[in-house]
Coordinates of C-alpha atoms in Angstrom, one line a residue:
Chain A
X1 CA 0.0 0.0 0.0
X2 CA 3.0 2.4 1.2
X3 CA 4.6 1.2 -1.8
X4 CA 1.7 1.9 -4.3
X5 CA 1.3 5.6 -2.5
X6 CA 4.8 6.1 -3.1
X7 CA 4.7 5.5 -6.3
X8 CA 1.8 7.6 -7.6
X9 CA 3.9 10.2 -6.4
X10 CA 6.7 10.1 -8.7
X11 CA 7.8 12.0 -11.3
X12 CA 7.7 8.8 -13.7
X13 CA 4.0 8.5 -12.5
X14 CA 3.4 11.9 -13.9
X15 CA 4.4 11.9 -17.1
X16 CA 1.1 12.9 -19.1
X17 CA 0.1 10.2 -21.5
X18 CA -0.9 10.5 -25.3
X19 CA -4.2 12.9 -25.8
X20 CA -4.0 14.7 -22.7
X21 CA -4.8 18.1 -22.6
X22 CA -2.2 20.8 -21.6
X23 CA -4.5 22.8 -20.6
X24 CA -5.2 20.9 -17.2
X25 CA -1.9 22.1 -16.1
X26 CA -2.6 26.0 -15.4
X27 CA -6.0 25.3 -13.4
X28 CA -3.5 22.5 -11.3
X29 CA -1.3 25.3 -10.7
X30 CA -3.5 27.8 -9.8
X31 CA -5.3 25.4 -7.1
X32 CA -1.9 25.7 -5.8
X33 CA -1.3 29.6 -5.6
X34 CA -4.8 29.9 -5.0
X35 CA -4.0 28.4 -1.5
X36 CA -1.1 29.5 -1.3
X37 CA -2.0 33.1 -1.8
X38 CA -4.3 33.0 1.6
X39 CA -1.1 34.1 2.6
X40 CA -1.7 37.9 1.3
X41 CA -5.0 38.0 3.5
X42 CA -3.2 37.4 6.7
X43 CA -4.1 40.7 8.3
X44 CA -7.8 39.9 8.4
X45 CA -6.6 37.6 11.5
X46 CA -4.2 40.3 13.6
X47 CA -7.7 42.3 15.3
X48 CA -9.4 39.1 16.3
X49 CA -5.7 37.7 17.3
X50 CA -5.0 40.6 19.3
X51 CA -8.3 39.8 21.3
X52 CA -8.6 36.5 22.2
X53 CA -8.1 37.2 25.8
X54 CA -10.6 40.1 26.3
X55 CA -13.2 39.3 23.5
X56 CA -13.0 43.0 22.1
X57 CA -10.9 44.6 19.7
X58 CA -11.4 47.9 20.8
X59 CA -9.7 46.9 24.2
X60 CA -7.7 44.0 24.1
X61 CA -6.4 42.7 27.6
X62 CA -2.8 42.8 29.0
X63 CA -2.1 39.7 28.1
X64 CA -3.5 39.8 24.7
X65 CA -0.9 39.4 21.4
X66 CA 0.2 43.3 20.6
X67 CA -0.1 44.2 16.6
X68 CA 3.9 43.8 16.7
X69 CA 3.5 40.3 17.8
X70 CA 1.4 39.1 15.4
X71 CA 2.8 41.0 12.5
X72 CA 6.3 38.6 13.4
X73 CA 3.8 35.9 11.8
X74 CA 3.4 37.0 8.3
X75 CA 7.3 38.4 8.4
X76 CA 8.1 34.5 9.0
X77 CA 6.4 33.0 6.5
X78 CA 7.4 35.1 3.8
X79 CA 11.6 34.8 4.8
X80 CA 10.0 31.3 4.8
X81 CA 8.8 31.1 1.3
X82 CA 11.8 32.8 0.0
X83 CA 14.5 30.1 2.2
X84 CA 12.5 26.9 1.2
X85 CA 12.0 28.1 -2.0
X86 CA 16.0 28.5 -2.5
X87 CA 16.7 25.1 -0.6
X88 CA 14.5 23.0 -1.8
X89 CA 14.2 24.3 -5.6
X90 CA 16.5 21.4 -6.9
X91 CA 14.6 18.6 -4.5
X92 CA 11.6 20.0 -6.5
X93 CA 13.6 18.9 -9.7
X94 CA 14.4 15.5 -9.1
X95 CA 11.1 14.5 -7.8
X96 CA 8.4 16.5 -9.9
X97 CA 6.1 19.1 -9.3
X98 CA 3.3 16.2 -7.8
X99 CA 5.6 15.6 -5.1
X100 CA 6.7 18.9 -4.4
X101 CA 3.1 20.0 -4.4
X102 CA 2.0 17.4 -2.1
X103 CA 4.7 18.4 0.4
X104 CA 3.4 22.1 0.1
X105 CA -0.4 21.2 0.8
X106 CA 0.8 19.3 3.8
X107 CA 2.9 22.2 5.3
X108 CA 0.2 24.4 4.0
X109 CA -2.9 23.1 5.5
X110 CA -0.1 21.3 8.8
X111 CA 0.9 24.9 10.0
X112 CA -3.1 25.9 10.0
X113 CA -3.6 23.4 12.6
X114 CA -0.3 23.8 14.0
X115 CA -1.6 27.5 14.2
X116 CA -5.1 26.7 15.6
X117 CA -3.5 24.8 18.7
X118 CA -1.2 27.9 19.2
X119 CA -4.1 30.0 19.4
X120 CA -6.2 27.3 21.3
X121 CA -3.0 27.2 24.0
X122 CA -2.5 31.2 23.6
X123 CA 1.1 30.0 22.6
X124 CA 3.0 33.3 20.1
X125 CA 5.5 30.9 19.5
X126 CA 3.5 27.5 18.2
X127 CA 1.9 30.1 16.1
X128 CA 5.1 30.9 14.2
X129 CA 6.1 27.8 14.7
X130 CA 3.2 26.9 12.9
X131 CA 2.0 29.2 10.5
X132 CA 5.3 30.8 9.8
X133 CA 7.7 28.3 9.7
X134 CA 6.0 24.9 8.5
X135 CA 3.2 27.0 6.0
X136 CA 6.1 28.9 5.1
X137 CA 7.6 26.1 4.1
X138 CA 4.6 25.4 1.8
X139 CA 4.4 28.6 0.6
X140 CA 8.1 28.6 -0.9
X141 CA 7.6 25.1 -1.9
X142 CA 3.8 25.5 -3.5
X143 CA 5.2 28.9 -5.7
X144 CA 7.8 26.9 -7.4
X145 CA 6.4 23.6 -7.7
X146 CA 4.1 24.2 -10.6
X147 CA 6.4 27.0 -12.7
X148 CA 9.0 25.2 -14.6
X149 CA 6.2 22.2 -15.4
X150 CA 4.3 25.1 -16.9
X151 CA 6.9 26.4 -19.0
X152 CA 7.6 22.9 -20.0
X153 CA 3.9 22.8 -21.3
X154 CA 3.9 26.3 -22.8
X155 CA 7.2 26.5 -24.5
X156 CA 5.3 28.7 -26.9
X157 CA 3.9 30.9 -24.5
X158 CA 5.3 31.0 -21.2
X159 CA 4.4 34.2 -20.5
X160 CA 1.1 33.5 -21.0
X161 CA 1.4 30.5 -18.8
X162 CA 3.3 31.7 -15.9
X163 CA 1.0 34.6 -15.8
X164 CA -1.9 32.3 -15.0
X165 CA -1.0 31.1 -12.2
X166 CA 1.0 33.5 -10.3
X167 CA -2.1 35.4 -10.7
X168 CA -3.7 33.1 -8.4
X169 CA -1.8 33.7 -5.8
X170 CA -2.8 37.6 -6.0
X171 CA -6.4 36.0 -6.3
X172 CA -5.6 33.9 -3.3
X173 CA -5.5 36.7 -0.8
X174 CA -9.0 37.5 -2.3
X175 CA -10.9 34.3 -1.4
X176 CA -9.0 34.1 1.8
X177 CA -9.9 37.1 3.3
X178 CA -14.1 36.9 3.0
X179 CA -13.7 32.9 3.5
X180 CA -12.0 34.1 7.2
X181 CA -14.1 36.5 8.3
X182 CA -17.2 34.3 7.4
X183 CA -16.0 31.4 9.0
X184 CA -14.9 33.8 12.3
X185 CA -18.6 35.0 12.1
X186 CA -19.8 31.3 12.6
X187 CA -17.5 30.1 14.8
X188 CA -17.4 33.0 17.5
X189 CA -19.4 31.2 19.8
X190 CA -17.2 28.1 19.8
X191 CA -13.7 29.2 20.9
X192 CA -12.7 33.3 21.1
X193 CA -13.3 35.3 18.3
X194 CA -13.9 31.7 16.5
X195 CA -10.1 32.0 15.3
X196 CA -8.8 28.8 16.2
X197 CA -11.7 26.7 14.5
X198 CA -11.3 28.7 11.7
X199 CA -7.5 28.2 11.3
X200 CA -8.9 24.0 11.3
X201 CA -11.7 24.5 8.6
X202 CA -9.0 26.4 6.6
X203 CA -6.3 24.5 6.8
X204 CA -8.5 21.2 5.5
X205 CA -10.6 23.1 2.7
X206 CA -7.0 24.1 1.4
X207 CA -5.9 21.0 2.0
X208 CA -8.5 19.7 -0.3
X209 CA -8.6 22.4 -2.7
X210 CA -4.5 21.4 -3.5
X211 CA -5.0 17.7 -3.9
X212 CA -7.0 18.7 -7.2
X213 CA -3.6 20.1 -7.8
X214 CA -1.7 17.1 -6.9
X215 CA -3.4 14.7 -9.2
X216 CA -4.2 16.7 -11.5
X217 CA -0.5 18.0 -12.7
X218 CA 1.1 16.1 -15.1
X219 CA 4.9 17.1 -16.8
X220 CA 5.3 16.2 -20.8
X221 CA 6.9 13.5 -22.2
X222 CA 10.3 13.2 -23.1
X223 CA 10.1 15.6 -26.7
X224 CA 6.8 16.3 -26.4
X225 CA 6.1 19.7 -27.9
X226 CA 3.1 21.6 -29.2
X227 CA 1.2 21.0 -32.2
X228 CA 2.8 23.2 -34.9
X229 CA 5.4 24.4 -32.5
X230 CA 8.9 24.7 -33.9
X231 CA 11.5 25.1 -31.8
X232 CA 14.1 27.6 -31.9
X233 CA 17.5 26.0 -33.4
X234 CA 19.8 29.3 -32.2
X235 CA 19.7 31.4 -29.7
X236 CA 18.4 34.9 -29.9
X237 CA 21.0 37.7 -27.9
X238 CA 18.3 36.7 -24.8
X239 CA 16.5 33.9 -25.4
X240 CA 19.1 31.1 -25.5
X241 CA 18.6 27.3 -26.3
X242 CA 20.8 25.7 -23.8
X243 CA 20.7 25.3 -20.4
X244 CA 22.3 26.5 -16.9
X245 CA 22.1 24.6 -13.8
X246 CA 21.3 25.9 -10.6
X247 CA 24.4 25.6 -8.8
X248 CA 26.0 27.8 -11.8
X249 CA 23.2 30.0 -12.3
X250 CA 24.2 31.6 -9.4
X251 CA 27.7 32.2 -10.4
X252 CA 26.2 34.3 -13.6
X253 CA 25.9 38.6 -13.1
X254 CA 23.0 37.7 -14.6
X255 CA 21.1 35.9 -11.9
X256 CA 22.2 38.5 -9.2
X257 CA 21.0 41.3 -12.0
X258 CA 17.7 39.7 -12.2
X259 CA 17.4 39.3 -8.3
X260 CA 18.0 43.4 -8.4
X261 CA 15.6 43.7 -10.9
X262 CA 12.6 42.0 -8.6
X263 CA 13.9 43.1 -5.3
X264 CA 13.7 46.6 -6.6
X265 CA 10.6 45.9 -7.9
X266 CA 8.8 44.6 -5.3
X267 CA 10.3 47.2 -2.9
X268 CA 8.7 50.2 -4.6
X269 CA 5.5 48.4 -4.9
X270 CA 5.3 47.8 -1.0
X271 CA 5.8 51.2 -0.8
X272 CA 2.3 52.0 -2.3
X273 CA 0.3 49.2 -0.6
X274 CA 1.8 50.2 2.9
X275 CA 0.9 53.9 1.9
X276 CA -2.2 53.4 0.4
X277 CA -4.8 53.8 3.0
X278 CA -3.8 56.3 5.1
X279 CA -2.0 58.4 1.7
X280 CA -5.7 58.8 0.5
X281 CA -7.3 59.1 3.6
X282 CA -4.9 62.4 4.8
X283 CA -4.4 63.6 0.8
X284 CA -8.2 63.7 -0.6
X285 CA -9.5 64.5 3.2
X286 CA -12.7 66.7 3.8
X287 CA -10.4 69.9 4.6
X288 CA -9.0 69.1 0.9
X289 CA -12.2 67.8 -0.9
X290 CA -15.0 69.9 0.5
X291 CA -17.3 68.7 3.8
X292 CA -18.7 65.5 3.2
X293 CA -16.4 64.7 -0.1
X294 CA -13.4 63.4 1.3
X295 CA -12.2 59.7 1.5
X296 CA -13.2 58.0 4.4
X297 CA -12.0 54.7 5.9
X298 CA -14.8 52.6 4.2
X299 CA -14.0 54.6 0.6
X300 CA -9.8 53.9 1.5
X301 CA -10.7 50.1 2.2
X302 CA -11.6 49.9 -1.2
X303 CA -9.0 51.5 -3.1
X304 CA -7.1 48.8 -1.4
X305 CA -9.3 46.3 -3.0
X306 CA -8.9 47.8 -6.0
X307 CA -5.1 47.7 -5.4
X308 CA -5.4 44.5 -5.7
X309 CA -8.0 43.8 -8.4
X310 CA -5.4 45.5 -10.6
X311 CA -2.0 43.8 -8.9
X312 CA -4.2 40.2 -10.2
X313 CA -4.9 41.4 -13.6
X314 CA -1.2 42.9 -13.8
X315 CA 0.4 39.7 -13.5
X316 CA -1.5 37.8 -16.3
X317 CA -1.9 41.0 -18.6
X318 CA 2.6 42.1 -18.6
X319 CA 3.1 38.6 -18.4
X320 CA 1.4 37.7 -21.1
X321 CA 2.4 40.9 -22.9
X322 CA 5.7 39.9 -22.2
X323 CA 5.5 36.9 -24.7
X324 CA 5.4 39.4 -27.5
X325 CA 7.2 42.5 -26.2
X326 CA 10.1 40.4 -24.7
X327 CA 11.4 40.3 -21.2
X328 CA 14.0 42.7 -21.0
X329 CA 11.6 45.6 -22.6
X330 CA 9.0 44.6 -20.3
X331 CA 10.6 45.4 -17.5
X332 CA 12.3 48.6 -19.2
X333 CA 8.5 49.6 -19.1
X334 CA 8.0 48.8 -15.3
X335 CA 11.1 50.7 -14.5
X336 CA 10.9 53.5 -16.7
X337 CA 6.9 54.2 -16.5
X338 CA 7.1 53.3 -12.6
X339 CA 9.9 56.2 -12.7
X340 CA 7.8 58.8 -13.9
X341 CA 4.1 57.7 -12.2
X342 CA 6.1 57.0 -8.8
X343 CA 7.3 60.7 -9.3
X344 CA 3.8 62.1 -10.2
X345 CA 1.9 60.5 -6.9
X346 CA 2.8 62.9 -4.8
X347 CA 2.0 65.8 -6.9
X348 CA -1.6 64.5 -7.7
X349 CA -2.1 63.8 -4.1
X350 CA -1.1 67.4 -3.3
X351 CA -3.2 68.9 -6.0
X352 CA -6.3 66.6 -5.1
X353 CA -7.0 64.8 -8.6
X354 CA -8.7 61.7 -6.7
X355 CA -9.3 59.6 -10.6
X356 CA -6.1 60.7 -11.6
X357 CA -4.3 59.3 -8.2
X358 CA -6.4 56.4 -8.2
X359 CA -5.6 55.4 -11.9
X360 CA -1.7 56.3 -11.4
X361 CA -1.6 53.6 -8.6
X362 CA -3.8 51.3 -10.3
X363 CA -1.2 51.6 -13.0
X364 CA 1.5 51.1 -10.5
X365 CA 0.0 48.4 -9.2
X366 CA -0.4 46.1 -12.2
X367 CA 2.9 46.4 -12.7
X368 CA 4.3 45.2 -9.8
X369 CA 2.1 42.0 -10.2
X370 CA 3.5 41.7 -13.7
X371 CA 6.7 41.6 -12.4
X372 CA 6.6 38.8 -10.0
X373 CA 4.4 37.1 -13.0
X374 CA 6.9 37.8 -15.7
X375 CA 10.6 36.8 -13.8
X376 CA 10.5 33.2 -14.4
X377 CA 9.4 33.1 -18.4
X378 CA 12.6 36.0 -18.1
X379 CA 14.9 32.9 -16.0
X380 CA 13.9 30.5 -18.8
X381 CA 15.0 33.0 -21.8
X382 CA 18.3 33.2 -19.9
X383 CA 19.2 29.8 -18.2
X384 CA 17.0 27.4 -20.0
X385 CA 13.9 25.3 -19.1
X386 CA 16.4 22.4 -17.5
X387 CA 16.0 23.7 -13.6
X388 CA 14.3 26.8 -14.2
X389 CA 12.3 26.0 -11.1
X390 CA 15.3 25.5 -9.0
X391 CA 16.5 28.7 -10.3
X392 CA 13.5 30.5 -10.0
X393 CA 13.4 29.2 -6.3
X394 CA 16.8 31.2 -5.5
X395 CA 15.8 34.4 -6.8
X396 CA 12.7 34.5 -4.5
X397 CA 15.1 35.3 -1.9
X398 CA 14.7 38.6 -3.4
X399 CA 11.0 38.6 -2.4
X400 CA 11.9 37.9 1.1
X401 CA 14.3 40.5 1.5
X402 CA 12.0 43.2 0.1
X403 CA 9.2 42.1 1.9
X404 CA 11.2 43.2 5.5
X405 CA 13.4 45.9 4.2
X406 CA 10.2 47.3 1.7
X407 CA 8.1 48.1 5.0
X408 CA 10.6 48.8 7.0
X409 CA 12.1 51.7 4.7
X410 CA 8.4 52.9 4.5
X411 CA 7.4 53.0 7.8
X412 CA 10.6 55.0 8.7
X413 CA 10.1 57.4 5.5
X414 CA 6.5 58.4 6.9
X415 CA 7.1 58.7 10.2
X416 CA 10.7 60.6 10.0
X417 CA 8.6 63.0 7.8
X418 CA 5.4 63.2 10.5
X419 CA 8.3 63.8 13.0
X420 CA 8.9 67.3 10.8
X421 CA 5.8 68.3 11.2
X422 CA 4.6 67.2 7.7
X423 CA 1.5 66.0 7.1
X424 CA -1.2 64.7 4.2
X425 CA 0.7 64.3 1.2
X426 CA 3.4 66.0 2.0
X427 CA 4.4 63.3 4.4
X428 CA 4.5 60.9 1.6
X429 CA 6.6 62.7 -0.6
X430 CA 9.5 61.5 0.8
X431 CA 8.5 57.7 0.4
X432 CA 7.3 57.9 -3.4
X433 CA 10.5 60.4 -4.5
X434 CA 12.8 57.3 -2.3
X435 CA 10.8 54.5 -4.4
X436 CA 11.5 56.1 -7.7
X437 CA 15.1 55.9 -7.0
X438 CA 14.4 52.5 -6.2
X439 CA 13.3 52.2 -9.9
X440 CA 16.3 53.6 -11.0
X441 CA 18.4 50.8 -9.7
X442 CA 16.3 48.1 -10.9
X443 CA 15.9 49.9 -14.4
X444 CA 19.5 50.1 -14.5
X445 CA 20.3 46.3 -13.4
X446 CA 17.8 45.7 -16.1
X447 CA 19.7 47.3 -19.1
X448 CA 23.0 45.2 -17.5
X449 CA 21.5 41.6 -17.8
X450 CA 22.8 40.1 -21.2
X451 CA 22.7 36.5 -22.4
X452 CA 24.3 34.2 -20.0
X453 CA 28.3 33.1 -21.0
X454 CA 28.5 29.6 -22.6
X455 CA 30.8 28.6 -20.5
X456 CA 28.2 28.1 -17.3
X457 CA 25.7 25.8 -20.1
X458 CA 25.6 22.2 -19.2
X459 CA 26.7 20.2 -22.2
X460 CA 24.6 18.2 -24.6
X461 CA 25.5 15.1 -22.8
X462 CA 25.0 16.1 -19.2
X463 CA 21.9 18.2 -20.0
X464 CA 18.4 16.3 -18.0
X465 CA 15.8 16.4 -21.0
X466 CA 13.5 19.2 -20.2
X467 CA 10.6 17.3 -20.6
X468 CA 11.2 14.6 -18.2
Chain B
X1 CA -4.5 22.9 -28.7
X2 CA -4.0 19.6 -28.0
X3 CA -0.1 18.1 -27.2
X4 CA 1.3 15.9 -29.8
X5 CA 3.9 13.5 -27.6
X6 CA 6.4 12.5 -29.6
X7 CA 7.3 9.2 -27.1
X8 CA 4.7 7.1 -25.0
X9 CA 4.6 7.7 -21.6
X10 CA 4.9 4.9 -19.1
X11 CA 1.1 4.8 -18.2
X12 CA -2.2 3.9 -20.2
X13 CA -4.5 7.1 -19.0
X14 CA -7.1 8.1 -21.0
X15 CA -7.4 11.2 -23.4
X16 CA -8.6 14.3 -21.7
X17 CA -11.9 15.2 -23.0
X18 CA -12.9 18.8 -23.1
X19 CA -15.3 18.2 -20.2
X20 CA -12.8 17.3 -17.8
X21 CA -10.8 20.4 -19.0
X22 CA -13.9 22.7 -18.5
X23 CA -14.8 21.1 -15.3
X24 CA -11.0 21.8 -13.9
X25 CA -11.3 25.5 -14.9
X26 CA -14.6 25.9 -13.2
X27 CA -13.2 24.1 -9.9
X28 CA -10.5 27.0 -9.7
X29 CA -12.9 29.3 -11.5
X30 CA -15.4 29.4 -9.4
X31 CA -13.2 30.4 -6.2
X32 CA -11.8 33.0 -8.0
X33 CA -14.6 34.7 -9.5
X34 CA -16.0 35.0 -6.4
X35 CA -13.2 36.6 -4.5
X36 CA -13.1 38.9 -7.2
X37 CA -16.6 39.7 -6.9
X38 CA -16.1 40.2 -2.7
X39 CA -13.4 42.7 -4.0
X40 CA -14.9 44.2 -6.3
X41 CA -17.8 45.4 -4.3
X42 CA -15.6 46.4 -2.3
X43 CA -14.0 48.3 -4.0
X44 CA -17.1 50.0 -5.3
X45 CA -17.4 52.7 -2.0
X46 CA -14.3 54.3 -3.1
X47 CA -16.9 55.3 -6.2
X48 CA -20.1 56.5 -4.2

């Protein structure tokens, strides 16, 4: 029996037999980031957290979790994603995405409950033990696990394909935050502020929810390609035909070019969703609008939402634009448009255009989606499809290290300027002139990446088939 | 469009019909569209 389970898990298992569809693979991925991208709606949790001991919000007890402590939670899991994403990139490899999945779903849905007995105990620390560490662990390992098996399936297109299912882990956040506070409503009579039940319920529906994923994903055969689909015989200058290994992928400029490129990136776009709220609350106020016409909390609330309606869209629309347009101009066009909007926000805050503001950041927005959508089709132009997930894996250290530095420069922009006196827009200016030089950087890293030196490609002989 | 393998895989699974192809899009479909909705409607009082 052990034996038979085993087996249905390997890669050899998963090799997708004559007539079936390829286009299975991108809803098997996105039941993945889907999950996975729960993640994103943490914050729906850190009010009820922070009163489990009193029962109220408004007044949480002495002994009740402080917003500092539970913010630690979400800072885990994302140095999380990044780590086990790097380490265990080539494991993914060797043993195929229905594996790798498998192992995310468990650490996944295992650091819910894990989670739900820390909160059941009041225990900080099996909470991060729980949902930091272990569902860290399955974040990293459930953001890889279905990439390179998609660009395997999409060699025409990987854009396109990428684009499909990192957009569901913007569109996870989305279904994870109503499921939550739903599922808080009913349980509140059960256990305090119904969190801990919750966490349980959660942690099996996306448990679930990901096993579509795991038997549904399939990798090609061995030479498999698409129907009518030649492929390319020579390299273009950054689109090459051969393949780098992981190990040697990081010796290239051009890995640590490309980890600039998406640290910098995701950096600047922190910088407008931890501004967003209270930027268009204090810019487009009453005193600035008129009585009764300014933003208020409810109205801010939903810019965020639509924040994130267009940071969902952004990813499949660039990436798939990127098919066409090519990597490297791509992100010329995050950099160098991000540049000049990042520049403008603060002026259009000041002079009180609300739809102006609102499409500028919108703007902004989808393209910080687009790039985390568009980096690994941009990997596989420059190291090949051989261990693009591996690779890809490594470079989301880049995520981590923006997701703790991003807020952190932030939070100290805004406040060093509110120490001045500053306030309203002009507190802000600071943050959005500092994330356009962010921009700069990446831009700049950007024009620097060129094809990969042939001395890092793994010979003909050596070389795993892609497909395989 | 439909993949063309070039070698036989080791296992005798049958053909994907459009209905299962349909029926996987509408498992993660479904999901989505409805978070999108929650959002969207949220998003809607920055408008009134």
């Amino acid at each position: 029996m052990a034996e038979n389970s085993a087996s249905l898990l390997d890669r050899s298992r998963t090799v997708a037999g004559p007539g079936y569809n390829r286009w299975l693979v991108p809803p098997a991925a996105l039941a993945i980031h889907l999950a996975i991208g729960q993640a994103y709606a943490f914050s729906v949790f850190k009010k009820p957290m922070g009163a489990l001991i009193s029962g109220n919000v408004d007044a949480p007890a002495p002994d009740d979790w402080t917003a500092g402590q539970l913010a630690v939670i979400f800072s885990i899991a994302i140095v999380l994603l990044g780590l086990s994403a790097a380490v265990f990139g080539k494991w993914l490899e060797r043993v195929g995405p229905r594996k790798a999945m498998l192992a995310s779903a468990l650490c996944f849905a295992g650091g819910f409950l894990i989670a739900s007995l820390g909160v059941h105990l009041h225990s900080i620390w099996l909470v991060y033990f729980g949902y930091g560490f272990v569902g860290g662990c399955g974040l990293g390992i459930g953001y890889i696990s279905p990439v390179s098996t998609l660009i395997k399936w999409f060699p025409d297109r990987p854009g396109v394909a990428t684009g499909m299912a990192i957009m569901g882990f913007g569109g996870g956040a989305m279904i994870g935050s109503p499921l939550a506070v739903a599922l808080m409503a009913q349980f509140k009579d059960v256990a305090p502020m119904g969190v801990a039940p919750t966490f349980i319920v959660m942690g099996l529906i996306y448990l679930a929810f990901m096993m579509f994923g795991v038997f549904t994903i399939r990798v090609p055969a061995e030479g498999w390609k698409p129907e009518g689909y030649v492929v390319p015989t020579t390299s273009s200058a950054l689109i090459t035909t051969a393949n780098v290994d992981a190990d040697n992928a990081i010796k290239t400029p051009q890995f640590w070019l490309l980890w600039v490129v998406l640290c910098m990136n995701v950096t600047a776009g922190i910088g407008v969703l931890e501004s967003a709220s209270p930027l268009i609350q204090e810019s487009f106020s009453d005193a600035a609008m008129g009585a009764g016409r300014g933003v208020t909390a409810a109205a801010a609330a939903g810019f965020v939402g639509l924040l994130s309606l267009f940071n969902l869209l952004g990813r499949f629309f660039w990436s798939s634009a990127s098919d066409k347009l090519g990597r490297k101009p791509t992100y010329m066009i995050y950099f160098g448009l991000g540049i000049a909007l990042y520049a403008l926000v603060p002026t259009l805050a000041a002079s009180a255009s609300l739809t102006l503001f609102v499409v500028v950041c919108c703007v902004i927005m989808s393209m910080y989606g687009g790039g985390f959508a568009t980096i690994p089709a941009y990997l596989r132009d420059m190291f090949g499809t051989m261990q693009v997930g591996a690779i890809h894996g490594r470079l989301l250290t880049a995520w981590s290290t923006a997701g703790i530095l991003g807020p952190l420069l932030v939070n100290y922009l805004r406040d060093n300027q509110k120490a001045k006196g500053l306030t309203g827009a002009a507190a802000y200016e600071s943050v959005f002139y500092t994330m356009a030089g962010v921009l700069v950087v990446g831009f700049i890293a950007n024009i620097l990446v060129t094809a990969v030196s042939e001395r890092y490609h793994v010979k003909k002989a050596n070389a795993v088939p892609a497909g395989v | 469009m439909n993949p063309q393998p070039n070698s036989h895989a080791n296992n005798t699974e049958e053909p994907s019909s459009g209905l299962s192809v349909a029926l996987a899009w509408l498992f993660v479909g479904v999901p989505l569209m409805w978070g999108v909705s929650q959002t969207f409607i949220k998003a809607l009082t920055l408008f009134r």
